[in-house]
Each structure stands twice: as structure tokens, then as C-alpha cells.
């Protein structure tokens, strides 16, 4: 409650309602309240607090403006008009109305009003706390909304005054629509035919991926220039979509309009865009329709033109005529349905054009109007987030994703909900997807270099490891969702719009043929779900074809359920049998039979591919459509060993670096030099640029520690302590001190594989100040046992525990049972 609340007045006014048995606040309803985008907030508050009515006011200048109301709001409005805007106390007329100011930085920015015939349960501590928390959040959101409204008013004023699309130089979509209405009316008065032609630039997505979006913009501008130089000055040109330019031809009957479209396509093909020493030949297609005399605006004609483009498919240089008798109401829900350029989401993100679309939504290139940067905007299907509970879950997952930072994971800037539009705003990655990379190698009749494939899969696995460490599952790992960033030489996992928390039950999502069977069968999904997607992606990189071929989605799902795919070597005989075994295990129908983590799969694949240094040329391209002529390779150094070769598994490079420092402090630099001279494998680990999150040999680490002296367990413990300090905040994805120690340790199965690729941990019991757990598999010895103990101890300490003890309770041939106990800080 605000500091200025008049307690005496509140008690007098609300005295009759103190003993009312009203239900507590409904959290799902209240979490769905957002003044930034969502509608129906007053109704959510009314239902969530169990009231007869509620209303929200926003401060504009020096007065209140009602922005939303539900139930009996007239009485609330009457009270609000009589109240002092800057009065920060609760006000009451008859004992059944209650007002709370919405504050920000000491100023009143709005007001929440509540009405209930049975009285307001102000004496209920839990009820009052929820109201205060809600009002505190609404005050912050209202400030953003006011500033965004001002920004949008100015933005719209500038756009309407210019009306010119900044990329193409043609009319904006809004300006073209307005001009279309005028032109239709003028043509009707003169009795002249009017034709609409929409040109679609084929392959803009590939141009963006290969050369960057700046070049893609130049290509669109060049297309508009070619069209303008070959039509009459009275003909209108406008931006119709991401890759589409509309042309309105006055006094043009059907056949001449089609002839004009065909000639313009020829001119487009004959006029390449030259940028430096690069020549880009434009490929386009066109759809033509007449504007019917009975149509007052161009909506129906544009819908028919969109239908014509959809029917052309990937045809280049073709024209499709769509008669006015074609039904069009449902066209806008088809392939070309989407947000037009200029649409603003959340008051600060403007759509520029579409980049790609998939089963879960559409990705747009956008602009952050506040920071002036280019972003990627993923608009989810509206049915993926409809209920208040799902909205709350979406916000929680978006916050978790935004907190993650990893060079191989796309950065999430923010997420929002505007009416039925649910969207993520992400880092814009300039480069080619792995799908396009496969199309390029197919066109060149070659196969990718094994080292490049290994590096890419290891990087994607590392990104998935970060997601899993935060308790999130990607669910849609596939070649189209991995972008090869040409600017920074890295593989980036993108499209996190379908990510979910481990253990949550949600509707199936993903891509048939690449997503795991359990994602579509209603079965629990786990981190092994992403192992499946990573294995399917590796399969296509190695063979050039998807594991289950090309077919309709329902056929692909049936193939996935029927059994495993053909071994990769059936497509490429040069692949070793070990590669077949690794890939098919990753694609096993049973999650428990797959590798326990993406890192374990990636390192196993790296080991299997190690003997394969070169790939033979292919005699003919595979059935992958499309061609790209150039690609900038991504090369990184993979880990040294595969856990199938190293019985101790793999460990993070950070542990190696901590061990080097600890050994150097104890024995000096001369000891490290002698150690490097005696063991070539250890020498490779002693290089100063060893990436801290890379996977390295645990056996090599143990050899280094053992060579330093007899106290290997204690030195290993020091390594475990230091490794957690250096990495846990990144792997956990948040401040571990913000969670209870029991909760942090209970989540160990989700992040333990981020430290030890060859180990699996299981929770046996959880009590106050104690967690019992077990490491499954052959127990480590000596130095590695010390590393495990130090890791568990420091994780508990970082979460706020004191006097942490890690003790062994039982050791068997295939398990090591431990108990972590501690005292909680006061």
C-alpha cells in the first residue's frame, strides 16, 4: 500500500467488509494484465480480484482519462471525478469503492478503481498485497505506454507526411491503399478498366542470407527503379509486402495488362544490379487481376493478386492472371498472409519485411524505433498463447531466454503480447541457414568438409546446453533454425519461439522429420528431444537429404513412428560405420536410448568423423531445390576427444584453465613447461586461448592434476570450486542466490551435463538443508572425484548455503551416492 494511505479512514470506510469470505486473487487473471499491449485488462482485474467492477484511468496532462472499464464502472467514474488526482490515499464513498493511485518516480500516472457491492476485503493481507503489487507493475507499464504513445504519434505523423517507403522509394502500403481508393473512383467515373499487377522478387531471403539485408534493400530499390523507368508516369507503384511491389495500371484491359507484366519481367531479368564487382540478376514473378467496377477499395484485388502469387509457387519469370470471379475472402489467411511493412508492435518495433515463415509463425526483419537498430521479430501463431495461464508462461519463458547469453544462441531482446499477436524480438543474424548451405553444396555436386560439420554441430550443441542449463527445451532444432553468421564466423541457433520449460505440458510444436516423435504424440518432452533434432540436422549436413526424406507432414510423422531412417552411409558410402551408429542412436524413437545431452552427441560425432578428412564429389545433385553460388566457411577447433574414446568423458575448458593456474601457483611455470614437453595431449590443453566453454578430455585433466603431486583429490576439489565460480551464472542463466539451495540442487539433472558430458546425476531425496543424489555410471576416482565434490559444494554456496558438506554415502560399480548438507544463511 502507498506510504500516504490514510489508515484510519480505510478502517472506518471498509469496516463492514472486514469479515467477508471473498476468494483470494486469481493469479492467472492478474498475470494477464498488461497496459503495454493486452486488451480487456479491467475485466481481468475484476475477475481476478472477485469484484463487481473495475476501471483504469491514465493521466494525460493534468486530467484522468478512462482507458478501460468492466462491470459497473459508472459509480467508479463518479467517485474518480470527485477525487483529487494527486491524493495518494484510498478513497471511499459508500464503503464499496476503492481507488489506488498508479505511481512512478513519486508521481501519479494513473489510477485503478474497484467496486464491489459486498464490500472490499482491504483487511485481508494477501488480497491487499496482490493489489499493491499489481498497481506497482501497472505504474511502470503506464509510463512506458505514455512514452510509446507519444513516440508513435510522432512516428505516424512523419510517415503520413512522407508516405514514401524508405527502402524502395515507392508509396508505402498505407499510401498506396489510399491512392488506390481514389484511382478506383476516378476510373469508375471515366468508365476505364483498372488493372493491378503485383511483382514478387524471388529469392530475396537467399540474397539477404548471402549478402546481408542492406544488399537485399538495394535489390528491392533496384526492382522499383526498373519498374518505374518502364511504365507511365501516371501509373502508381507501391510497397505491397516484404518482397512485393504493386503496380496500378490505369485504362488497361486484361490482355494488355498481362502483356505489360510479361515485358516488365523481361526488363527486370535484363537489368542486373551491380554492387562493386558483384552482379546480381533479379528473378521475379507477377500476378495480374482486374479491379471490378463494384469494388470501392483495393482489398479484394490485392487478395486475388496474392492468391495468384501463391499459385505460381517458385516459378520465375511467369505471370498468373486471376479473374475477378475468383473467391478471395480466405486468401489473406494463406501463404502470403502476414503483417504489412510499417506495422508497429509494442509501440517501438516496426516491421520492415518478412524474412521467413514456418509451422509456428513468421519471422520479420524489423527496426527498434527507440535504439535505431535492426532486429528480427518472430510472430507466433495466435493459437500458441491464448489463455491467461499460457500468457503468464510465455512471459516467464521469454524472461528466461532474455537472460541467456551465448555466442551460438540468438539473443532475445524482449517479448510482447499485443491483442492476439505474440512476438519475440531477437538479434538479427546476417548469414546463410544450414538449409541453404545444403542447397548450395547440392548445386555444386560436393559434400561439406567434415571439420566444418563437426565445428557447427559442436557449437549448436553448446548453445543447446545453455538452454538446457536454464531448464528450457528448444523443440525445433533443424537446419533452417541454424544460421551461419558470416560476420562473426559462428553457427547461431535461432527461432526460440517454441521453447518450453522442462516439465511443462504444452501443445506439440516443431517440424515433422526433424522434431522428435514425442513432440507430436503428446508425450513428455525432455532434453533428449533436442538431441533428436540435432542428430537430424547432422544427418542432413552429412548426406544432403533429411533423415526421413521429403513428403507431406503427416507422411513424415508416420515414417518417424514406423522406425529409424536409413543409415547415413546408404546415401554417402564414404561415411564410416561409427557415424551411422552415432546418428542412429541420436535419432532413436525412445528418448532414454538417445545420448543424454547434445554435447555428448556432438562429441561422439566428432570422434566418429575424425578419420574422415575429405569428402568425394557427387556425380549429380540431390533433390534439394534452389541454388546459391558462394558461402563463407565457418571453422573452429573442436574438442580433443569423444566420450566414447575417453572413459572419463569430457569436461569444460574452464576446468583446464583453473587447473593450470592452481598448478602454476603451487609448482611454478617451469613445472607446466616440463609437463607440456612430456605429454603432447596435455601440451594442447596448456595453450592460453583455450575456450572456457569448450569440451576437453577429463582424463587429460586428471593426468595434469596427478602429475602435480599426491594430493590430487584436494587439487581436483579446488578445480571444481573455481570452475563453478567462473561458469555457473552463465549456465544457470540467473542469479543462483535468488533461488533456494534445495531448488538449485534439485535442478542438477538439467545442468550437470554442462560440466561433465559423460556423467548423469539423479536426485534421490530432498529435505530441509539436505539433498541426496547419485552419479550414474562408473564412479570417478582421484582428481576427478575431487572435481565433482568441489563442483557440488560451490553450487550450494553460490545459492546462499553456509557450512556445506559433500559426503559419500555409498559407492557401487555403476553409481556413486552422495549427500550435500548445509546451513542456510539467516
Short mmCIF file of C-alpha atoms in Angstrom, two decimals, residues 18 79 393 604 649 660 703:
data_model
loop_
_atom_site.label_atom_id
_atom_site.label_comp_id
_atom_site.label_asym_id
_atom_site.label_seq_id
_atom_site.Cartn_x
_atom_site.Cartn_y
_atom_site.Cartn_z
CA UNK A 18 -13.57 -6.99 7.17
CA UNK A 79 -16.07 8.88 -7.49
CA UNK A 393 4.03 -18.98 -19.02
CA UNK A 604 30.62 -38.63 -30.16
CA UNK A 649 34.08 -38.32 -20.56
CA UNK A 660 46.67 -24.64 -14.96
CA UNK A 703 46.72 -36.62 -15.69
#
